[in-house]
Amino acid sequence: QSALTQPASVSGSPGQSITISCTGSSSDVSAYKYVSWYQQHPGKAPKLMIYDVSSRPSGVSNRFSGSKSGNTASLTISGLQAEDEADYYCGSYTSSSLWVFGGGTKLTVL
Amino acid sequence: QVQLQESGPGLVKPSDTLSLTCIVSGGSVTSGTYSWSWIRQPPEKGLEWIGNIYSRGSTNYNPSLKSRVTMSVDTSKNQFSLKLTSVTAADTAVYYCAGLLLGQCFDYWGQGALVTVSS
């Protein structure tokens, strides 16, 4: 069970859009719709931002959107705001009835 | 609103057993829509899924930890627990309990409990 692959860091200016990729395999990301994204601010617990590839929980801004193509899922944040600066993790269900996370991406708002 | 709270020792000696409990409030551990998970995060590192348990007791564990992990549910106390045996410094981490909704996503998280393995 290998971790999903995310870029270590991304950055953008306020108002811009950024995309974070999450690459897995035929045993996880491409096989199931159960891909989710989590935001984590320093010293805090992760917060669910996207589930089932592209669904947003109640209360999460529509600036956050998700998609998937083949083995790669993506999180896009539009209209970047200072409070979006955080670590972001993807997670996926796997064919072994297990869960795997990505290594995390640090988003810096310039 | 479901709330989760981890509890347990913050310091464990090498080769000992790490034990944590997660108290569920605002909901029932016997809920048919949730299973219950443990996830850990070593200092300055990413998230690692440890495993999950259903209210009837069936479990799934991360293969890398399976030989050392045991999870259990106590429906009378509305809580679930984690035991990790033969710990080393590599097991030092913030341990989170979380609710896994219908197998889809972790939508409830505890605040996290830092466990340090040191003599």
Short mmCIF file of C-alpha atoms in Angstrom, two decimals:
data_model
loop_
_atom_site.label_atom_id
_atom_site.label_comp_id
_atom_site.label_asym_id
_atom_site.label_seq_id
_atom_site.Cartn_x
_atom_site.Cartn_y
_atom_site.Cartn_z
CA GLN A 1 0.00 0.00 0.00
CA SER A 2 1.87 3.08 -1.24
CA ALA A 3 1.03 6.65 -0.34
CA LEU A 4 -0.61 8.78 -3.00
CA THR A 5 1.71 11.31 -4.68
CA GLN A 6 1.17 15.03 -4.14
CA PRO A 7 3.45 17.97 -4.87
CA ALA A 8 5.25 19.10 -1.74
CA SER A 9 4.24 22.72 -2.21
CA VAL A 10 2.20 25.08 -4.36
CA SER A 11 1.73 28.82 -4.15
CA GLY A 12 -0.48 31.52 -5.55
CA SER A 13 -1.43 35.14 -5.07
CA PRO A 14 -4.73 36.30 -3.57
CA GLY A 15 -7.52 36.03 -6.12
CA GLN A 16 -5.70 33.50 -8.28
CA SER A 17 -6.56 29.83 -8.73
CA ILE A 18 -4.33 26.88 -7.89
CA THR A 19 -4.62 23.15 -8.46
CA ILE A 20 -3.15 20.37 -6.34
CA SER A 21 -2.74 16.96 -7.92
CA CYS A 22 -2.98 13.56 -6.25
CA THR A 23 -1.69 10.59 -8.22
CA GLY A 24 -2.51 7.03 -7.29
CA SER A 25 -2.99 3.77 -9.15
CA SER A 26 -5.52 1.38 -10.63
CA SER A 27 -6.03 0.01 -7.11
CA ASP A 28 -7.18 3.25 -5.54
CA VAL A 29 -7.81 6.63 -7.21
CA SER A 30 -8.86 5.34 -10.61
CA ALA A 31 -10.87 2.42 -9.23
CA TYR A 32 -13.23 4.22 -6.86
CA LYS A 33 -15.14 7.46 -6.46
CA TYR A 34 -14.11 7.58 -2.79
CA VAL A 35 -11.44 10.26 -3.14
CA SER A 36 -11.50 13.03 -0.54
CA TRP A 37 -9.50 16.14 0.33
CA TYR A 38 -8.60 17.54 3.74
CA GLN A 39 -7.35 20.95 4.84
CA GLN A 40 -5.09 21.19 7.87
CA HIS A 41 -4.00 24.40 9.53
CA PRO A 42 -0.97 24.26 11.88
CA GLY A 43 -1.75 22.57 15.16
CA LYS A 44 -5.29 21.70 14.09
CA ALA A 45 -7.08 18.54 13.07
CA PRO A 46 -7.73 17.96 9.36
CA LYS A 47 -11.03 19.22 7.96
CA LEU A 48 -12.97 17.53 5.17
CA MET A 49 -13.19 19.80 2.12
CA ILE A 50 -14.18 17.47 -0.74
CA TYR A 51 -15.59 13.92 -0.77
CA ASP A 52 -16.58 11.48 -3.50
CA VAL A 53 -14.10 13.19 -5.86
CA SER A 54 -16.10 16.40 -6.33
CA SER A 55 -18.77 16.82 -3.62
CA ARG A 56 -18.55 19.59 -1.04
CA PRO A 57 -19.76 19.18 2.53
CA SER A 58 -22.20 21.73 3.83
CA GLY A 59 -20.37 24.86 4.90
CA VAL A 60 -17.36 24.49 2.62
CA SER A 61 -16.88 27.37 0.21
CA ASN A 62 -17.72 26.78 -3.44
CA ARG A 63 -14.24 28.13 -4.20
CA PHE A 64 -13.09 24.57 -3.53
CA SER A 65 -13.71 21.99 -6.25
CA GLY A 66 -12.49 18.50 -7.05
CA SER A 67 -12.11 16.33 -10.12
CA LYS A 68 -10.52 13.11 -11.30
CA SER A 69 -9.02 11.78 -14.49
CA GLY A 70 -7.64 8.25 -14.56
CA ASN A 71 -5.15 7.76 -11.74
CA THR A 72 -5.01 11.45 -10.81
CA ALA A 73 -7.39 13.46 -8.67
CA SER A 74 -7.19 17.23 -8.37
CA LEU A 75 -8.24 19.91 -5.93
CA THR A 76 -8.75 23.41 -7.31
CA ILE A 77 -9.06 26.48 -5.13
CA SER A 78 -10.28 29.58 -6.93
CA GLY A 79 -10.18 33.16 -5.69
CA LEU A 80 -7.34 32.37 -3.27
CA GLN A 81 -7.64 33.95 0.15
CA ALA A 82 -5.12 34.27 2.93
CA GLU A 83 -7.03 31.81 5.12
CA ASP A 84 -6.59 29.11 2.46
CA GLU A 85 -2.92 28.87 3.42
CA ALA A 86 -2.65 25.39 4.93
CA ASP A 87 -1.58 21.82 4.24
CA TYR A 88 -3.85 19.77 1.98
CA TYR A 89 -4.11 15.99 1.90
CA CYS A 90 -5.90 13.68 -0.48
CA GLY A 91 -7.19 10.31 0.61
CA SER A 92 -8.55 7.32 -1.29
CA TYR A 93 -10.27 4.04 -0.61
CA THR A 94 -8.35 1.06 -2.03
CA SER A 95 -9.11 -2.32 -3.49
CA SER A 96 -7.93 -3.99 -0.28
CA SER A 97 -10.69 -2.25 1.72
CA LEU A 98 -8.03 0.02 3.15
CA TRP A 99 -7.41 3.75 3.05
CA VAL A 100 -4.35 5.62 1.87
CA PHE A 101 -3.40 9.30 2.08
CA GLY A 102 -1.17 11.50 -0.01
CA GLY A 103 2.01 12.95 1.44
CA GLY A 104 0.46 16.40 1.72
CA THR A 105 0.87 19.71 -0.10
CA LYS A 106 1.75 22.98 1.58
CA LEU A 107 -0.19 25.87 0.04
CA THR A 108 1.38 29.29 0.40
CA VAL A 109 -0.66 32.39 -0.38
CA LEU A 110 1.85 35.00 -1.51
CA GLN B 1 -23.16 17.18 15.74
CA VAL B 2 -20.82 14.28 16.45
CA GLN B 3 -17.77 15.12 18.53
CA LEU B 4 -14.77 12.91 19.13
CA GLN B 5 -12.23 13.18 21.95
CA GLU B 6 -9.04 11.16 22.28
CA SER B 7 -7.64 10.27 25.68
CA GLY B 8 -4.61 8.35 26.90
CA PRO B 9 -1.04 8.68 28.10
CA GLY B 10 1.09 11.26 26.33
CA LEU B 11 4.33 9.39 27.06
CA VAL B 12 5.01 5.70 26.41
CA LYS B 13 8.27 3.82 26.92
CA PRO B 14 9.92 1.96 24.05
CA SER B 15 8.70 -1.66 23.73
CA ASP B 16 5.57 -0.86 25.73
CA THR B 17 1.98 -0.74 24.47
CA LEU B 18 0.34 2.51 23.38
CA SER B 19 -3.32 2.69 24.39
CA LEU B 20 -5.78 5.38 23.34
CA THR B 21 -9.52 5.77 23.66
CA CYS B 22 -11.89 7.90 21.61
CA ILE B 23 -15.11 9.03 23.27
CA VAL B 24 -18.00 9.67 20.89
CA SER B 25 -20.57 12.30 21.84
CA GLY B 26 -23.53 13.68 19.94
CA GLY B 27 -23.92 10.37 18.16
CA SER B 28 -23.74 6.63 18.66
CA VAL B 29 -20.79 4.36 18.08
CA THR B 30 -23.38 1.82 16.87
CA SER B 31 -24.44 4.13 14.03
CA GLY B 32 -25.01 2.25 10.80
CA THR B 33 -23.58 5.11 8.76
CA TYR B 34 -20.19 5.32 10.43
CA SER B 35 -17.21 3.16 11.10
CA TRP B 36 -14.48 4.44 13.36
CA SER B 37 -10.87 5.06 12.45
CA TRP B 38 -7.48 5.91 13.86
CA ILE B 39 -5.10 8.07 11.86
CA ARG B 40 -1.69 9.30 12.98
CA GLN B 41 0.68 12.08 11.99
CA PRO B 42 4.36 12.02 12.98
CA PRO B 43 5.87 15.46 13.71
CA GLU B 44 6.22 17.50 10.52
CA LYS B 45 4.99 14.59 8.41
CA GLY B 46 1.83 13.49 6.63
CA LEU B 47 -1.22 11.49 7.63
CA GLU B 48 -1.08 7.71 8.01
CA TRP B 49 -4.25 5.63 8.22
CA ILE B 50 -3.93 3.02 10.98
CA GLY B 51 -7.22 1.20 10.60
CA ASN B 52 -10.94 1.23 11.22
CA ILE B 53 -13.52 -0.73 13.17
CA TYR B 54 -17.24 -1.26 12.67
CA SER B 55 -19.66 -1.24 15.59
CA ARG B 56 -20.04 -5.03 15.40
CA GLY B 57 -16.28 -5.37 15.82
CA SER B 58 -14.98 -6.17 12.35
CA THR B 59 -11.73 -4.40 11.51
CA ASN B 60 -9.41 -3.36 8.69
CA TYR B 61 -5.79 -2.52 9.50
CA ASN B 62 -2.93 -0.88 7.62
CA PRO B 63 -0.74 -3.81 6.52
CA SER B 64 2.38 -2.01 7.74
CA LEU B 65 1.02 -1.94 11.31
CA LYS B 66 -1.30 -4.94 11.32
CA SER B 67 0.91 -7.19 13.42
CA ARG B 68 0.97 -4.64 16.25
CA VAL B 69 -2.52 -3.07 16.14
CA THR B 70 -5.73 -3.99 17.89
CA MET B 71 -8.92 -1.91 17.78
CA SER B 72 -12.03 -2.46 19.86
CA VAL B 73 -15.44 -0.91 20.44
CA ASP B 74 -17.23 -0.48 23.77
CA THR B 75 -20.86 0.21 22.95
CA SER B 76 -21.82 0.59 26.63
CA LYS B 77 -19.44 3.54 26.96
CA ASN B 78 -19.93 4.83 23.42
CA GLN B 79 -16.23 4.74 22.71
CA PHE B 80 -13.61 2.89 20.71
CA SER B 81 -9.97 2.15 21.39
CA LEU B 82 -6.54 1.59 19.87
CA LYS B 83 -3.71 -0.54 21.14
CA LEU B 84 -0.30 -0.52 19.45
CA THR B 85 2.27 -2.92 20.84
CA SER B 86 6.08 -2.88 20.88
CA VAL B 87 6.32 0.84 20.19
CA THR B 88 9.49 2.61 19.11
CA ALA B 89 10.41 6.26 18.58
CA ALA B 90 8.99 5.93 15.07
CA ASP B 91 5.53 5.63 16.62
CA THR B 92 5.77 9.13 18.08
CA ALA B 93 2.92 11.06 16.50
CA VAL B 94 -0.33 12.92 16.96
CA TYR B 95 -3.02 10.26 16.96
CA TYR B 96 -6.46 11.24 15.64
CA CYS B 97 -9.68 9.33 15.92
CA ALA B 98 -12.14 9.92 13.10
CA GLY B 99 -15.56 8.92 11.83
CA LEU B 100 -15.58 7.24 8.42
CA LEU B 101 -18.90 8.02 6.76
CA LEU B 102 -20.30 5.07 4.80
CA GLY B 103 -16.77 4.20 3.81
CA GLN B 104 -16.55 7.41 1.79
CA CYS B 105 -14.64 10.01 3.79
CA PHE B 106 -13.46 11.01 7.24
CA ASP B 107 -15.89 13.77 8.14
CA TYR B 108 -15.51 13.90 11.92
CA TRP B 109 -12.13 14.22 13.61
CA GLY B 110 -10.96 14.41 17.18
CA GLN B 111 -8.59 17.20 18.16
CA GLY B 112 -5.66 14.78 18.24
CA ALA B 113 -3.50 13.38 21.02
CA LEU B 114 0.28 13.67 20.96
CA VAL B 115 1.96 10.44 22.03
CA THR B 116 5.72 10.49 22.53
CA VAL B 117 7.70 7.27 22.75
CA SER B 118 10.71 7.83 24.94
CA SER B 119 12.42 6.33 27.94
#
